[in-house]
Amino acid sequence: MKTTNRLFTAIMATLLLLNTTAILAQDEASQGPEYVTMTTMHWNMEMKDFKMDEWKAIEKEFLDKVTKNNEHIMAAGFYLHNMTPDNSELIYVQAFKNWNAIDLASKRNNELSKEAWPEEADRKAFFKKQNAYYSPMHSDEIYATIPSAKSLAEVKEGMIVYLRTSHFAFPEDGSNEEFMETFKEYTENVTHKNEYIKAYYPMNHAYGSDKTQFVEAYFLDSLADMEKMFDKDDELFNEHWKDEEAKKEMNEIGDKYFTGLHGDAVYSVVPELRK
């Protein structure tokens, strides 16, 4: 089965949940964000005069006047439904240097909004126009980032994000040392060497509805590259772990740490709405 080898990242990440903060602190070389927020929103399906270009223009105005000027937000972007159970959903993602920055960013957004639209009437009018595109229903999750990410070098038109959500089994005999060593070995020899994976961001639950979640975001140039990515993962895995006994040990670790439940989704990147 093609998914066996590439799921090893999710399998070993269970160990990280034992002490996420300690592991992140050990990664002194990392200059990236420690936390990522994901807000799952929904389009206002009753909006009769919906125009994608107009929505992009409104969000681009907010991006240029507020988000890009907010020093507490390291990165931000919208991801639209491509292959998910709900065609009304879109995800807004923001990255933060630390936990405190999440609260500071919200306060700073309010300040920047007042600077961008000094007149209260103008400000209310803009947000009314912006909010008209969305349903009141939304959900929020906060994830802790994990070392060994593969950073995105260039955003291209037509890019997608393959989002995989796995679940952990919480073994009593897990260890941070085992996770750090094995996860690093896997990502460096498989994920980072896979030319179809333009970026890879692993995250685990920090605050939200399900503490067992482990989320992997793979950035690809196109939907057509997904199958190529899976095939290349298998090829690289077999190149690095040539010994059959070693491969068997990996599968046994999977049975121990990974529940076997996972969900897959594909979102389209919106290049013009990224910080």
Coordinates of C-alpha atoms in Angstrom, one line a residue:
M1 CA 0.0 0.0 0.0
K2 CA 1.5 3.3 -1.0
T3 CA 0.5 5.2 2.1
T4 CA 2.4 3.0 4.5
N5 CA 5.9 4.6 4.2
R6 CA 4.8 8.2 3.9
L7 CA 2.7 7.9 7.0
F8 CA 5.7 7.3 9.1
T9 CA 6.0 11.0 9.8
A10 CA 2.6 10.9 11.5
I11 CA 3.4 7.7 13.3
M12 CA 6.4 9.1 15.1
A13 CA 4.9 12.5 15.8
T14 CA 2.9 10.9 18.6
L15 CA 6.0 11.1 20.7
L16 CA 6.1 14.8 20.3
L17 CA 2.8 15.2 22.1
L18 CA 4.5 14.0 25.3
N19 CA 6.5 17.2 25.6
T20 CA 6.0 19.6 22.7
T21 CA 7.3 22.7 24.4
A22 CA 10.6 20.9 25.4
I23 CA 11.2 19.7 21.9
L24 CA 10.6 23.1 20.4
A25 CA 13.0 24.7 22.9
Q26 CA 15.7 22.3 21.8
D27 CA 15.5 23.4 18.2
E28 CA 17.5 26.6 18.7
A29 CA 18.3 27.0 15.1
S30 CA 14.6 27.3 14.2
Q31 CA 13.6 30.9 13.3
G32 CA 10.1 30.0 12.2
P33 CA 6.7 30.3 13.9
E34 CA 5.9 28.3 17.0
Y35 CA 2.2 28.4 16.5
V36 CA -0.3 28.3 13.6
T37 CA -4.0 29.2 13.8
M38 CA -6.4 27.8 11.4
T39 CA -9.9 29.3 11.1
T40 CA -12.3 27.3 9.0
M41 CA -14.9 29.6 7.6
H42 CA -17.8 29.2 5.2
W43 CA -19.0 31.2 2.3
N44 CA -22.4 32.9 2.6
M45 CA -24.3 30.6 0.2
E46 CA -27.2 33.0 0.2
M47 CA -25.2 35.9 -1.3
K48 CA -26.7 36.3 -4.8
D49 CA -24.1 38.5 -6.4
F50 CA -21.0 36.7 -5.4
K51 CA -17.9 37.5 -7.5
M52 CA -14.6 35.9 -6.7
D53 CA -12.6 38.9 -8.0
E54 CA -14.5 41.3 -5.8
W55 CA -13.9 39.1 -2.8
K56 CA -10.2 39.0 -3.5
A57 CA -10.1 42.7 -3.9
I58 CA -11.7 43.3 -0.5
E59 CA -9.4 40.8 1.2
K60 CA -6.4 42.3 -0.6
E61 CA -7.3 45.7 0.7
F62 CA -7.4 44.3 4.3
L63 CA -4.1 42.4 3.7
D64 CA -2.3 45.5 2.4
K65 CA -3.6 47.9 5.1
V66 CA -3.7 45.7 8.1
T67 CA -2.2 42.2 7.9
K68 CA 1.0 43.1 6.2
N69 CA 1.6 45.9 8.7
N70 CA 1.0 43.7 11.7
E71 CA 4.4 42.9 13.0
H72 CA 3.0 40.1 15.2
I73 CA 1.8 38.0 12.2
M74 CA 4.7 36.2 10.5
A75 CA 2.6 34.8 7.7
A76 CA -1.0 34.5 6.6
G77 CA -3.0 33.1 3.7
F78 CA -6.3 31.8 2.4
Y79 CA -6.9 28.3 1.2
L80 CA -10.0 27.4 -0.8
H81 CA -12.0 24.2 -1.1
N82 CA -10.7 21.9 -3.8
M83 CA -11.3 18.4 -2.6
T84 CA -13.0 18.4 0.8
P85 CA -16.3 17.2 2.2
D86 CA -17.8 20.7 2.3
N87 CA -17.6 23.0 -0.8
S88 CA -18.6 26.0 1.2
E89 CA -15.4 26.0 3.4
L90 CA -12.3 28.0 3.1
I91 CA -9.4 28.2 5.6
Y92 CA -7.6 31.3 6.9
V93 CA -4.2 30.4 8.3
Q94 CA -1.9 32.7 10.3
A95 CA 1.6 31.9 11.8
F96 CA 3.0 33.4 15.0
K97 CA 6.4 33.6 16.6
N98 CA 5.0 32.5 20.0
W99 CA 1.8 32.2 22.0
N100 CA 1.8 35.8 23.2
A101 CA 1.9 37.0 19.6
I102 CA -1.5 35.6 18.9
D103 CA -3.2 38.0 21.4
L104 CA -0.9 40.9 20.4
A105 CA -1.8 40.4 16.8
S106 CA -5.5 40.7 17.5
K107 CA -5.0 44.0 19.3
R108 CA -2.7 45.3 16.6
N109 CA -5.3 44.5 14.0
N110 CA -7.8 46.7 15.8
E111 CA -5.2 49.6 15.9
L112 CA -4.3 49.2 12.2
S113 CA -8.0 49.1 11.2
K114 CA -8.6 52.4 12.9
E115 CA -5.6 53.8 11.1
A116 CA -6.7 52.5 7.7
W117 CA -10.3 53.7 8.1
P118 CA -10.2 56.6 10.6
E119 CA -13.8 57.4 10.2
E120 CA -16.0 55.0 12.1
A121 CA -18.7 55.0 9.4
D122 CA -16.1 54.0 6.7
R123 CA -14.7 51.3 8.9
K124 CA -18.1 49.8 9.6
A125 CA -18.9 49.9 5.9
F126 CA -15.8 48.1 4.9
F127 CA -16.3 45.3 7.5
K128 CA -19.9 45.0 6.6
K129 CA -18.9 44.5 2.9
Q130 CA -16.2 42.0 3.9
N131 CA -18.4 40.0 6.3
A132 CA -21.1 39.7 3.7
Y133 CA -19.1 37.0 2.0
Y134 CA -19.0 34.7 5.0
S135 CA -21.5 32.7 7.0
P136 CA -21.4 33.4 10.8
M137 CA -20.4 29.8 11.4
H138 CA -16.6 29.2 11.8
S139 CA -14.2 27.1 13.9
D140 CA -10.7 27.8 15.2
E141 CA -7.8 25.6 16.0
I142 CA -4.3 26.3 17.2
Y143 CA -1.4 24.0 16.3
A144 CA 2.2 23.9 17.5
T145 CA 4.8 23.7 14.8
I146 CA 7.3 20.9 14.6
P147 CA 11.0 21.1 13.6
S148 CA 12.1 19.7 10.2
A149 CA 9.6 21.7 8.1
K150 CA 10.5 22.3 4.5
S151 CA 9.9 26.0 3.8
L152 CA 8.1 27.3 0.7
A153 CA 10.5 29.1 -1.6
E154 CA 8.1 30.4 -4.2
V155 CA 4.3 30.7 -4.5
K156 CA 3.0 29.9 -7.9
E157 CA -0.4 30.2 -9.5
G158 CA -2.3 26.9 -9.4
M159 CA -0.5 25.6 -6.3
I160 CA -2.4 23.3 -3.9
V161 CA -2.1 22.2 -0.3
Y162 CA -2.6 18.5 0.5
L163 CA -3.7 18.5 4.2
R164 CA -3.5 15.3 6.1
T165 CA -4.9 14.9 9.6
S166 CA -3.8 11.9 11.5
H167 CA -4.5 10.7 15.1
F168 CA -2.2 9.3 17.8
A169 CA -2.4 6.4 20.1
F170 CA -0.3 7.8 23.1
P171 CA 2.0 4.9 23.9
E172 CA 3.4 4.9 27.4
D173 CA 6.9 3.9 26.4
G174 CA 7.4 6.7 23.9
S175 CA 10.3 9.2 24.2
N176 CA 11.2 12.6 22.9
E177 CA 14.7 11.3 21.9
E178 CA 13.2 8.6 19.7
F179 CA 10.9 11.1 18.0
M180 CA 13.6 13.7 17.4
E181 CA 16.0 11.3 16.0
T182 CA 13.7 9.3 13.8
F183 CA 11.4 12.1 12.6
K184 CA 14.5 14.1 11.6
E185 CA 15.9 11.2 9.7
Y186 CA 12.7 10.6 7.8
T187 CA 12.0 14.2 6.8
E188 CA 15.6 14.8 5.7
N189 CA 15.8 11.6 3.6
V190 CA 12.3 11.5 2.2
T191 CA 10.2 14.6 2.5
H192 CA 13.0 17.1 1.9
K193 CA 14.4 15.2 -1.0
N194 CA 11.1 14.8 -2.8
E195 CA 11.1 17.3 -5.6
Y196 CA 7.3 17.3 -5.9
I197 CA 6.9 18.6 -2.3
K198 CA 7.6 22.3 -2.5
A199 CA 6.9 22.8 1.2
Y200 CA 6.0 20.7 4.2
Y201 CA 4.7 21.9 7.5
P202 CA 4.0 19.4 10.3
M203 CA 2.0 20.5 13.3
N204 CA 0.3 19.0 16.3
H205 CA -2.7 20.0 18.4
A206 CA -2.0 22.9 20.9
Y207 CA -5.5 24.2 21.5
G208 CA -8.8 23.1 20.0
S209 CA -11.3 20.2 19.7
D210 CA -9.1 17.2 19.4
K211 CA -5.7 16.7 21.2
T212 CA -4.9 13.6 19.1
Q213 CA -4.5 15.6 15.9
F214 CA -1.3 15.7 13.9
V215 CA -1.6 17.8 10.8
E216 CA 0.7 17.7 7.8
A217 CA 0.5 20.4 5.1
Y218 CA 2.2 19.6 1.7
F219 CA 2.5 22.3 -0.9
L220 CA 2.5 21.0 -4.4
D221 CA 2.6 22.8 -7.8
S222 CA -0.6 21.1 -9.0
L223 CA -3.1 18.4 -8.3
A224 CA -1.4 16.2 -10.9
D225 CA 1.7 16.1 -8.7
M226 CA 0.0 14.3 -5.8
E227 CA 0.4 10.8 -7.1
K228 CA 3.9 11.6 -8.2
M229 CA 4.6 12.7 -4.7
F230 CA 3.4 9.4 -3.2
D231 CA 5.4 7.4 -5.6
K232 CA 8.6 9.4 -5.0
D233 CA 8.1 9.1 -1.2
D234 CA 8.1 5.3 -1.6
E235 CA 11.1 5.4 -3.8
L236 CA 13.1 7.5 -1.4
F237 CA 12.0 5.5 1.6
N238 CA 13.2 2.3 0.0
E239 CA 16.5 3.9 -1.0
H240 CA 17.3 5.0 2.5
W241 CA 16.0 2.0 4.4
K242 CA 17.3 -0.8 2.1
D243 CA 17.2 -3.5 4.8
E244 CA 13.9 -5.4 5.0
E245 CA 14.3 -5.8 8.8
A246 CA 14.5 -2.0 9.2
K247 CA 11.3 -1.5 7.1
K248 CA 9.5 -4.2 9.2
E249 CA 10.6 -2.3 12.4
M250 CA 9.1 0.9 11.0
N251 CA 5.8 -0.8 10.4
E252 CA 5.8 -2.2 13.9
I253 CA 6.3 1.3 15.3
G254 CA 3.4 2.4 13.2
D255 CA 1.1 -0.2 14.8
K256 CA 2.2 1.0 18.2
Y257 CA 1.9 4.7 17.8
F258 CA -0.6 5.4 15.1
T259 CA -4.3 4.7 15.4
G260 CA -4.8 4.1 11.6
L261 CA -7.4 6.9 11.4
H262 CA -6.8 9.8 9.1
G263 CA -8.5 12.4 6.9
D264 CA -7.4 13.9 3.6
A265 CA -8.2 17.2 2.1
V266 CA -7.0 19.4 -0.8
Y267 CA -7.1 23.2 -0.9
S268 CA -6.2 25.7 -3.5
V269 CA -3.6 28.4 -2.7
V270 CA -4.6 32.0 -3.3
P271 CA -1.2 33.6 -4.2
E272 CA -2.4 37.2 -4.2
L273 CA -3.7 36.9 -0.6
R274 CA -0.6 35.8 1.2
K275 CA 1.7 37.5 3.6

